[in-house]
């Protein structure tokens, strides 16, 4: 997502900051800025757009200041603009801060700070940070940052610079990465290693709750107010590998980022007492919601597969008819929608041509349009009546992974929001589901930590075959579709997804000895039915891999091997079951030496029909 660089040393800071930010461009951004202390004054330069726009603004003027902070911003709170770009400053313009993450309680803090006389000038959550430092600053920057962090809820990596402290940078982190680079008489902060690797290979990784102080003499790190000793690591990767955080491909990096993406997407959206969802950005009233007679979900590709999960979840919980359409079909079939229809548009990029056209058609027909999208300020975000942003961060690999999983969260939150207004979900059910949703980020991490080797090995079975099958019932079928798309798009192994009960109506003819079949078995109400279908498949001697919850005692009796995932509600299973399927596809593609991040014939954002 956003990129941070901080520098203190013997060289002019601006070129170092710009160079570092360029190395973080792969993270995606829509504006950039730097602040340095030059001639005793804090000087700020910020610009919407790419780094060359910022360089144009700085206009060749080489600041001599040898301390500064820089940032590339990927818009979350507030559209991309000069004014919303980081660094943000306090009322005096003497304290500047850059920040990655989301400050969940920023509205509350802003209100308090405004009462204290602070004046805000941006739409961002970040701007509360320099104002908080200003509020607490009494000559000791470390103390002020420490007091600031005590006020924050949410996630942050932040670096603060103050005109009155021209020899100090202070940084803090929680749930967002930040490293310290240790050079020869110069020190760095960065959100990722590529930003510093051309200056130093010695780094310290900051942990949650730590505050680091850089001076011209060195670095000191504190946890709970006490100084801590940290290990200095030496980076041996080459520069290119460093952009991928040491991972061989962006896709696997993005798969591994999913716990963080889930956490960010949930951030601030679950009421602290689990009584409901808080979709601040969403101003639908109970009266609006009660008017809806049906829901139409429209999307393409992976986002369409998320929509199918939406159909199962919404029909079950809202008792409203839900149609799911592929956008390129929807727009040409004269769909039956009107002002009593809620149209849910799902799109990672927010720019997919067919999906955008579907949105426009829905609006022409007076439907109410909610977009679930990952890109702030995208066409779909701008044109929809309401937006639920997924905070997956920029997705670089063509194959969508972390965007899908956060789209599922967007769907669940929307469903709970609507269900509460409609009265179709009881309060204790809402609370139970939210408790389980809250556990998903850690469970996703558990899947990544425990299944890696097993899936790498299984991929060697899948990679050898030209045809493979993914089966399941209900929500498992929805995930089977996504699993099969992942495998075919990056490994070029043909994969078909089938509703398990449908196999014997034709496809069973293709099931032969040893052909790999992945069977998802997480839906309790149809478990026995799925087992019967697995037996039909096993009778043809296929190689069946089951995906089931850890507590399932039956599944191993009917399949060749089981991938166990942590227990959650069957309703939420797609969030966890899709991860092993993504990993399986990834390893199959890697073993076949495919171009994992840029598969043949495909583009990341499909802006043509
Ligand atoms: C597959 C994939 C695509 C996209 C589809 C829609 O891995 O990424 O199928 O899901 O092109 O793109 P967005 O979500 O940007 O509208």
XYZ file of C-alpha atoms and ligand atoms in Angstrom:
625
model
C 0.000 0.000 0.000
C 1.524 3.386 0.888
C 5.291 3.807 1.138
C 7.322 5.550 3.837
C 10.929 6.710 3.774
C 12.744 8.668 6.480
C 16.352 9.848 6.357
C 18.885 11.422 8.697
C 22.545 11.610 7.724
C 25.229 13.606 6.047
C 23.755 13.916 2.542
C 20.906 16.085 1.238
C 17.734 14.237 2.215
C 15.496 14.989 -0.797
C 17.310 12.811 -3.386
C 17.559 9.960 -0.861
C 13.845 10.210 -0.075
C 12.828 10.345 -3.754
C 15.111 7.460 -4.631
C 13.678 5.405 -1.752
C 10.104 6.225 -2.750
C 10.833 5.135 -6.330
C 11.891 1.758 -5.004
C 8.518 1.496 -3.259
C 6.496 2.365 -6.379
C 5.532 -1.301 -6.803
C 3.272 -0.885 -3.762
C 0.984 1.384 -5.778
C 0.193 5.037 -4.994
C -1.657 8.027 -6.298
C 0.176 10.961 -4.669
C 3.510 11.643 -3.024
C 5.267 14.126 -0.806
C 8.405 14.966 1.134
C 9.216 17.209 4.109
C 12.746 18.253 5.061
C 14.274 20.641 7.522
C 16.215 23.085 5.429
C 17.866 26.229 6.797
C 16.145 25.578 10.132
C 12.671 25.517 8.545
C 10.373 22.604 7.778
C 9.802 22.639 4.013
C 6.966 20.628 2.491
C 6.398 19.496 -1.100
C 3.422 17.342 -2.091
C 1.732 16.392 -5.316
C -1.067 14.241 -6.600
C 0.067 11.761 -9.267
C 3.311 9.942 -9.800
C 6.703 10.822 -8.371
C 7.768 12.766 -11.470
C 4.941 15.223 -10.665
C 6.422 15.722 -7.209
C 9.885 16.100 -8.723
C 8.424 18.706 -11.090
C 7.097 20.615 -8.092
C 10.418 20.472 -6.302
C 11.690 21.693 -9.669
C 15.354 20.873 -9.457
C 15.815 22.800 -6.230
C 18.127 20.659 -4.132
C 17.281 21.165 -0.518
C 20.394 21.035 1.581
C 18.559 19.681 4.601
C 19.947 16.356 5.719
C 16.874 15.144 7.594
C 13.480 14.424 6.086
C 10.510 12.146 5.551
C 8.774 11.038 2.349
C 5.624 9.179 1.445
C 3.714 7.658 -1.438
C 0.009 7.579 -0.655
C -2.547 5.073 -1.856
C -5.785 6.869 -1.051
C -7.985 5.452 1.677
C -9.594 8.291 3.653
C -10.078 11.146 1.205
C -9.542 11.224 -2.537
C -6.093 11.535 -4.126
C -5.214 15.272 -4.087
C -2.282 17.555 -3.241
C -3.948 18.414 0.013
C -4.608 14.857 1.119
C -1.037 13.787 0.292
C 1.412 13.138 3.102
C 3.347 14.486 4.954
C 0.657 16.217 6.999
C 1.504 18.996 9.385
C 0.213 20.475 12.636
C -1.282 23.973 13.030
C 2.149 25.624 13.169
C 3.525 23.829 10.120
C 6.520 22.827 12.260
C 5.616 19.192 12.885
C 5.139 16.772 9.989
C 4.073 13.119 9.883
C 3.746 10.376 7.310
C 1.555 7.368 7.991
C 0.559 3.982 6.571
C -2.516 2.237 7.926
C -5.894 3.371 9.180
C -6.574 5.365 12.359
C -9.935 3.924 13.323
C -10.843 6.541 15.922
C -9.704 9.550 13.899
C -13.145 11.186 13.843
C -13.340 11.080 17.627
C -9.751 12.394 17.942
C -10.362 15.099 15.373
C -13.428 16.296 17.236
C -11.462 16.466 20.478
C -8.497 18.215 18.832
C -10.788 20.747 17.151
C -12.283 21.553 20.548
C -8.717 22.097 21.740
C -8.326 24.671 18.952
C -6.571 22.644 16.232
C -7.447 23.436 12.638
C -7.529 20.646 10.045
C -6.984 21.041 6.339
C -7.366 17.571 4.776
C -9.914 14.748 4.550
C -7.462 12.181 5.880
C -7.341 10.159 9.077
C -3.561 10.768 9.150
C -3.818 14.472 9.875
C -4.744 13.757 13.504
C -1.172 12.483 14.039
C 0.802 15.761 13.718
C -1.930 17.562 15.649
C -1.712 15.009 18.460
C 2.068 15.427 18.559
C 1.570 19.208 18.680
C -0.916 18.779 21.511
C 1.533 16.741 23.607
C 4.824 18.336 22.538
C 6.796 19.942 25.346
C 10.248 19.845 23.824
C 10.648 16.046 23.770
C 9.541 14.536 20.444
C 9.804 10.939 21.667
C 7.510 11.696 24.640
C 4.984 13.420 22.399
C 4.903 10.479 19.945
C 4.561 8.070 22.847
C 1.566 9.990 24.159
C 0.142 10.167 20.642
C 0.283 6.372 20.183
C -1.563 5.878 23.469
C -4.514 7.693 21.909
C -4.668 5.688 18.694
C -6.903 2.788 17.687
C -6.234 1.090 14.385
C -3.081 0.385 12.453
C -0.113 2.574 11.789
C 3.453 2.919 10.739
C 4.321 6.557 11.199
C 7.406 8.781 11.135
C 7.410 12.239 12.687
C 9.719 15.169 11.968
C 9.744 18.431 13.955
C 11.426 21.722 13.089
C 12.501 22.207 16.715
C 14.290 18.832 16.644
C 16.470 19.019 13.510
C 18.535 16.011 14.581
C 15.771 13.528 15.439
C 13.210 11.378 13.654
C 10.709 9.375 15.686
C 8.678 6.449 14.350
C 6.078 4.060 15.749
C 4.343 1.003 14.389
C 1.328 -1.205 14.968
C 0.064 -3.735 12.392
C 1.950 -2.009 9.582
C 5.510 -2.716 8.517
C 8.424 -0.406 9.250
C 12.143 -1.052 9.209
C 15.225 0.867 10.288
C 18.197 0.956 7.905
C 21.629 1.401 9.474
C 24.167 2.998 7.160
C 27.559 4.566 7.629
C 26.776 7.754 9.548
C 23.262 7.767 8.114
C 20.016 6.134 9.197
C 16.729 5.369 7.499
C 13.148 4.444 8.146
C 11.262 2.630 5.418
C 8.134 0.599 4.980
C 10.094 -1.956 2.987
C 13.662 -3.028 2.343
C 13.990 -1.936 -1.341
C 13.887 1.705 -0.235
C 17.183 1.398 1.625
C 19.011 -1.475 -0.022
C 21.150 0.744 -2.253
C 22.457 2.506 0.905
C 22.696 -0.297 3.411
C 22.008 -3.991 3.878
C 21.833 -3.715 7.653
C 18.307 -3.451 8.935
C 16.211 -3.775 12.059
C 12.590 -4.841 11.744
C 10.370 -2.912 14.139
C 7.695 -4.827 16.037
C 4.211 -3.766 17.043
C 4.234 -1.267 19.889
C 7.831 -0.192 19.358
C 8.895 3.415 19.025
C 12.229 4.127 17.339
C 14.290 7.289 17.614
C 16.892 8.063 14.953
C 19.521 10.699 15.632
C 22.748 11.482 13.812
C 24.498 9.168 16.275
C 22.316 6.085 15.913
C 19.049 4.384 16.678
C 17.299 3.707 19.981
C 14.210 1.533 20.210
C 11.663 1.483 23.008
C 8.846 -0.867 23.934
C 6.462 0.184 26.734
C 8.772 3.115 27.505
C 11.806 0.845 28.097
C 14.796 0.651 25.783
C 15.072 -2.705 23.971
C 17.978 -4.391 22.209
C 17.195 -5.490 18.677
C 18.921 -7.836 16.316
C 20.507 -6.244 13.247
C 19.814 -8.364 10.153
C 21.929 -8.403 7.033
C 19.968 -8.562 3.789
C 21.406 -10.848 1.174
C 18.657 -10.574 -1.491
C 19.287 -8.786 -4.741
C 17.452 -5.523 -5.377
C 14.786 -7.052 -7.581
C 13.878 -9.739 -5.072
C 13.717 -7.050 -2.414
C 10.746 -5.378 -4.151
C 8.848 -8.557 -3.632
C 9.853 -8.607 0.022
C 12.057 -11.610 -0.640
C 9.199 -13.596 -2.241
C 9.850 -14.988 -5.717
C 6.570 -13.587 -7.100
C 4.077 -10.871 -6.250
C 1.285 -13.451 -6.240
C 2.677 -15.411 -3.302
C 3.536 -12.159 -1.535
C -0.073 -11.057 -1.961
C -1.401 -14.440 -0.812
C 0.708 -14.015 2.325
C -0.573 -10.466 2.821
C -4.137 -11.722 3.192
C -4.272 -11.724 7.008
C -3.230 -8.075 6.932
C -5.696 -7.274 4.129
C -8.515 -8.883 6.131
C -7.526 -6.973 9.251
C -7.453 -3.651 7.403
C -10.785 -4.295 5.697
C -12.383 -5.094 9.033
C -10.664 -2.235 10.780
C -13.171 0.029 12.517
C -16.126 -1.787 10.975
C -17.077 -4.169 13.784
C -18.743 -2.482 16.758
C -16.567 -3.033 19.870
C -19.408 -5.016 21.521
C -20.004 -7.043 18.311
C -23.559 -5.727 18.144
C -23.351 -4.682 14.507
C -21.247 -3.405 11.653
C -20.146 0.155 11.354
C -20.137 1.207 7.705
C -19.544 4.937 8.297
C -19.325 5.627 4.607
C -22.721 4.089 4.066
C -25.786 6.250 4.503
C -28.656 3.870 3.741
C -31.561 4.204 6.158
C -33.874 1.433 7.394
C -36.576 2.933 5.185
C -34.271 2.664 2.119
C -33.362 -0.917 2.949
C -36.966 -2.014 3.489
C -37.837 -0.847 -0.026
C -35.586 -3.379 -1.711
C -37.424 -6.263 -3.315
C -34.344 -7.958 -4.714
C -30.581 -7.758 -4.958
C -28.607 -7.998 -8.207
C -24.866 -8.618 -7.914
C -22.773 -7.832 -10.987
C -19.053 -8.384 -11.571
C -16.455 -10.167 -13.729
C -14.045 -13.047 -13.129
C -12.868 -13.470 -9.572
C -15.089 -10.625 -8.392
C -18.054 -12.518 -9.935
C -17.059 -15.555 -7.880
C -17.147 -13.375 -4.770
C -20.634 -12.359 -5.938
C -21.736 -16.000 -5.967
C -20.719 -16.278 -2.321
C -22.808 -13.129 -1.864
C -25.868 -14.797 -3.382
C -25.689 -17.748 -0.974
C -25.018 -15.526 2.035
C -27.617 -12.884 1.252
C -30.464 -15.191 0.287
C -29.933 -17.161 3.465
C -29.720 -14.165 5.759
C -31.933 -11.577 4.066
C -34.631 -13.816 2.613
C -34.547 -11.670 -0.532
C -34.045 -13.018 -4.060
C -30.467 -12.421 -5.205
C -29.332 -12.654 -8.838
C -25.641 -12.784 -9.740
C -24.565 -11.800 -13.204
C -21.409 -11.624 -15.214
C -21.239 -7.943 -16.170
C -20.854 -8.596 -19.899
C -24.071 -10.649 -19.819
C -26.012 -8.347 -17.543
C -25.513 -5.279 -19.680
C -26.960 -6.877 -22.800
C -29.847 -8.878 -21.390
C -32.173 -6.003 -20.515
C -32.224 -7.008 -16.835
C -35.378 -6.636 -14.768
C -34.252 -4.058 -12.279
C -35.878 -0.878 -10.996
C -35.796 1.526 -8.072
C -36.662 -1.320 -5.700
C -33.511 -3.225 -6.653
C -30.234 -3.016 -4.797
C -27.428 -3.521 -7.308
C -24.098 -4.592 -5.825
C -21.156 -3.973 -8.138
C -17.916 -5.767 -7.223
C -14.598 -4.762 -8.770
C -11.030 -4.748 -7.488
C -9.821 -2.112 -9.937
C -13.035 -0.127 -10.100
C -12.336 0.347 -13.815
C -13.432 -2.894 -15.533
C -15.283 -1.738 -18.667
C -18.179 -4.211 -18.555
C -18.695 -3.763 -14.826
C -18.708 0.010 -15.170
C -21.215 -0.238 -18.038
C -23.402 -2.486 -15.860
C -23.281 0.106 -13.085
C -24.353 2.842 -15.504
C -27.205 0.696 -16.801
C -28.370 0.026 -13.238
C -28.391 3.751 -12.543
C -30.325 4.460 -15.735
C -32.940 2.053 -14.438
C -33.043 3.932 -11.113
C -31.628 1.066 -9.056
C -29.669 1.883 -5.911
C -26.003 0.985 -6.519
C -23.495 -0.123 -3.899
C -19.919 -0.716 -5.065
C -17.443 -2.994 -3.329
C -14.090 -1.888 -4.672
C -10.434 -1.658 -3.772
C -9.449 1.561 -5.506
C -10.417 4.881 -3.995
C -11.534 7.409 -6.553
C -11.887 4.786 -9.317
C -14.715 5.270 -11.845
C -16.892 2.676 -10.126
C -16.276 4.242 -6.701
C -17.152 7.683 -8.055
C -20.305 6.678 -9.889
C -21.884 4.325 -7.326
C -24.392 5.671 -4.796
C -22.503 4.030 -1.923
C -19.058 2.479 -1.650
C -17.638 -0.188 0.616
C -13.879 -0.063 0.177
C -11.833 -3.208 0.562
C -8.504 -2.285 2.057
C -6.496 -5.002 0.320
C -3.834 -2.579 -0.854
C -2.588 -2.567 -4.430
C -2.733 -5.930 -6.131
C 0.080 -6.319 -8.640
C -0.099 -9.976 -9.711
C -2.692 -10.436 -12.454
C -4.346 -13.271 -10.528
C -6.552 -11.770 -7.871
C -6.091 -13.146 -4.355
C -6.175 -10.619 -1.543
C -8.796 -8.560 -3.404
C -11.145 -11.585 -3.549
C -10.824 -12.382 0.123
C -11.551 -8.782 1.104
C -14.493 -8.658 -1.326
C -15.946 -11.545 0.680
C -15.597 -9.447 3.831
C -17.307 -6.529 2.064
C -20.196 -8.860 1.179
C -20.545 -10.241 4.710
C -20.498 -6.757 6.233
C -23.077 -5.509 3.736
C -25.279 -8.551 4.408
C -25.125 -8.027 8.176
C -25.846 -4.330 7.733
C -28.904 -5.034 5.554
C -30.067 -7.945 7.727
C -30.020 -5.790 10.829
C -32.158 -3.124 9.129
C -34.525 -5.723 7.699
C -34.732 -7.576 10.989
C -33.962 -10.896 9.257
C -30.888 -11.614 11.391
C -31.349 -11.814 15.139
C -29.015 -9.666 17.297
C -27.361 -12.731 18.896
C -26.744 -14.180 15.425
C -25.157 -10.903 14.284
C -22.930 -10.954 17.316
C -21.950 -14.611 16.789
C -21.093 -14.053 13.115
C -19.046 -10.951 13.962
C -17.110 -12.838 16.622
C -16.192 -15.425 13.986
C -15.389 -12.779 11.368
C -13.058 -11.107 13.859
C -11.040 -14.354 14.147
C -10.566 -14.759 10.398
C -7.293 -12.781 10.004
C -5.501 -14.981 12.562
C -7.025 -18.127 11.097
C -5.900 -17.073 7.608
C -2.404 -16.731 9.053
C -2.689 -20.217 10.518
C -3.625 -21.599 7.077
C -0.559 -19.940 5.554
C 1.730 -21.131 8.323
C 0.587 -24.736 8.425
C -0.337 -25.738 4.866
C 2.513 -24.377 2.780
C 4.542 -27.570 2.456
C 1.523 -29.819 1.945
C 0.201 -27.673 -0.910
C 3.587 -27.322 -2.545
C 3.779 -31.107 -2.609
C 0.180 -31.548 -3.836
C 0.816 -29.102 -6.650
C 3.180 -31.647 -8.151
C 0.144 -33.938 -8.662
C -1.927 -31.184 -10.281
C 0.873 -29.859 -12.481
C 1.183 -33.166 -14.357
C -2.414 -33.303 -15.526
C -4.107 -31.536 -18.409
C -7.560 -31.748 -16.792
C -8.485 -31.309 -13.143
C -11.747 -30.866 -11.283
C -12.958 -28.791 -8.337
C -16.251 -29.794 -6.745
C -18.444 -28.719 -3.847
C -21.970 -27.813 -2.883
C -23.396 -24.446 -1.857
C -20.680 -22.040 -0.732
C -18.097 -24.758 -1.420
C -19.174 -24.736 -5.065
C -18.676 -20.954 -5.185
C -15.102 -21.390 -3.920
C -14.513 -24.330 -6.287
C -15.149 -21.897 -9.155
C -12.541 -19.497 -7.847
C -10.037 -22.309 -7.192
C -10.385 -23.645 -10.716
C -10.021 -20.169 -12.239
C -6.820 -19.598 -10.237
C -5.314 -22.873 -11.405
C -6.107 -22.411 -15.079
C -5.197 -18.752 -15.378
C -1.683 -19.041 -14.002
C -0.626 -22.673 -14.529
C -2.546 -23.272 -17.805
C -3.762 -26.591 -16.375
C -7.360 -27.007 -17.456
C -9.629 -26.989 -14.406
C -13.398 -27.306 -14.215
C -15.594 -26.447 -11.257
C -18.761 -28.431 -10.723
C -21.593 -28.427 -8.271
C -20.885 -31.855 -6.798
C -24.418 -33.105 -7.445
C -24.185 -32.162 -11.111
C -21.214 -34.371 -12.006
C -23.259 -37.416 -12.874
C -25.244 -35.391 -15.395
C -22.343 -35.464 -17.814
C -18.930 -34.643 -16.449
C -18.447 -37.920 -14.613
C -17.491 -39.256 -18.053
C -14.215 -37.359 -17.699
C -13.341 -38.789 -14.293
C -10.714 -41.463 -14.890
C -8.001 -43.196 -12.875
C -5.740 -40.765 -10.954
C -7.261 -37.560 -12.357
C -6.975 -34.955 -9.550
C -10.261 -33.840 -8.007
C -10.372 -31.274 -5.250
C -13.511 -31.672 -3.146
C -14.548 -28.902 -0.752
C -16.500 -30.234 2.210
C -17.172 -27.432 4.699
C -20.932 -27.077 4.420
C -22.473 -29.149 7.231
C -25.990 -29.221 5.812
C -24.859 -30.940 2.594
C -21.823 -32.816 3.907
C -23.341 -36.272 3.502
C -24.514 -35.434 -0.003
C -21.010 -34.305 -0.950
C -19.544 -37.496 0.519
C -21.872 -39.538 -1.730
C -20.576 -37.573 -4.725
C -16.995 -38.174 -3.633
C -17.733 -41.888 -3.505
C -18.998 -41.742 -7.091
C -15.721 -40.079 -8.043
C -13.602 -42.534 -6.061
C -15.423 -45.421 -7.757
C -13.744 -44.156 -10.975
C -10.347 -44.238 -9.172
C -9.713 -40.495 -9.290
C -7.228 -38.950 -6.836
C -9.401 -36.955 -4.445
C -8.153 -34.224 -2.130
C -10.689 -33.067 0.442
C -10.760 -29.623 2.051
C -12.514 -29.691 5.423
C -12.563 -28.189 8.903
C -10.022 -29.497 11.402
C -12.733 -31.129 13.534
C -14.112 -33.230 10.676
C -13.636 -36.890 11.655
C -15.214 -38.460 8.556
C -13.609 -36.928 5.550
C -10.295 -38.820 5.709
C -12.226 -42.079 5.278
C -13.425 -41.167 1.795
C -10.603 -39.164 0.179
C -6.924 -39.758 -0.576
C -5.665 -36.756 1.334
C -7.197 -33.940 3.386
C -6.333 -30.248 3.638
C -7.578 -29.210 7.053
C -8.531 -25.594 7.707
C -9.347 -23.954 11.061
C -12.972 -24.161 12.163
C -15.291 -21.282 11.484
C -18.965 -20.912 10.606
C -19.798 -22.674 7.318
C -21.026 -19.275 6.113
C -17.509 -17.841 6.462
C -15.638 -20.916 5.197
C -14.900 -19.378 1.743
C -12.471 -16.918 3.339
C -10.336 -19.803 4.588
C -10.904 -22.494 1.952
C -9.836 -20.281 -0.900
C -6.334 -19.793 0.545
C -5.122 -23.383 0.014
C -6.626 -23.280 -3.482
C -4.685 -20.111 -4.284
C -1.506 -21.714 -2.932
C -2.098 -24.891 -4.910
C -2.503 -22.860 -8.114
C 0.559 -20.808 -7.285
C 2.809 -23.805 -6.676
C 1.493 -25.671 -9.740
C 2.319 -22.613 -11.890
C 5.721 -22.155 -10.259
C 6.583 -25.860 -10.796
C 5.566 -25.548 -14.442
C 7.834 -22.482 -14.755
C 4.947 -20.272 -15.814
C 5.052 -16.493 -15.697
C 3.066 -16.448 -12.461
C 2.537 -12.709 -12.088
C 1.784 -12.001 -15.735
C 0.084 -15.020 -17.257
C -0.155 -15.161 -21.027
C -2.933 -13.184 -22.755
C -4.168 -11.581 -19.526
C -4.128 -8.026 -18.183
C -4.655 -6.761 -14.673
C -7.328 -4.214 -15.409
C -9.690 -4.965 -18.282
C -10.766 -1.535 -19.465
C -12.014 -2.734 -22.843
C -15.171 -4.673 -23.603
C -8.673 -13.333 -11.972
C -8.895 -11.897 -12.030
C -9.973 -11.393 -12.912
C -10.652 -10.161 -12.308
C -11.649 -9.552 -13.311
C -12.406 -8.385 -12.721
O -7.680 -13.669 -11.055
O -8.218 -11.135 -11.395
O -10.904 -12.388 -13.204
O -11.306 -10.544 -11.145
O -10.962 -9.141 -14.457
O -11.538 -7.363 -12.353
P -11.981 -6.242 -11.358
O -12.227 -6.889 -10.045
O -10.845 -5.272 -11.335
O -13.246 -5.642 -11.898
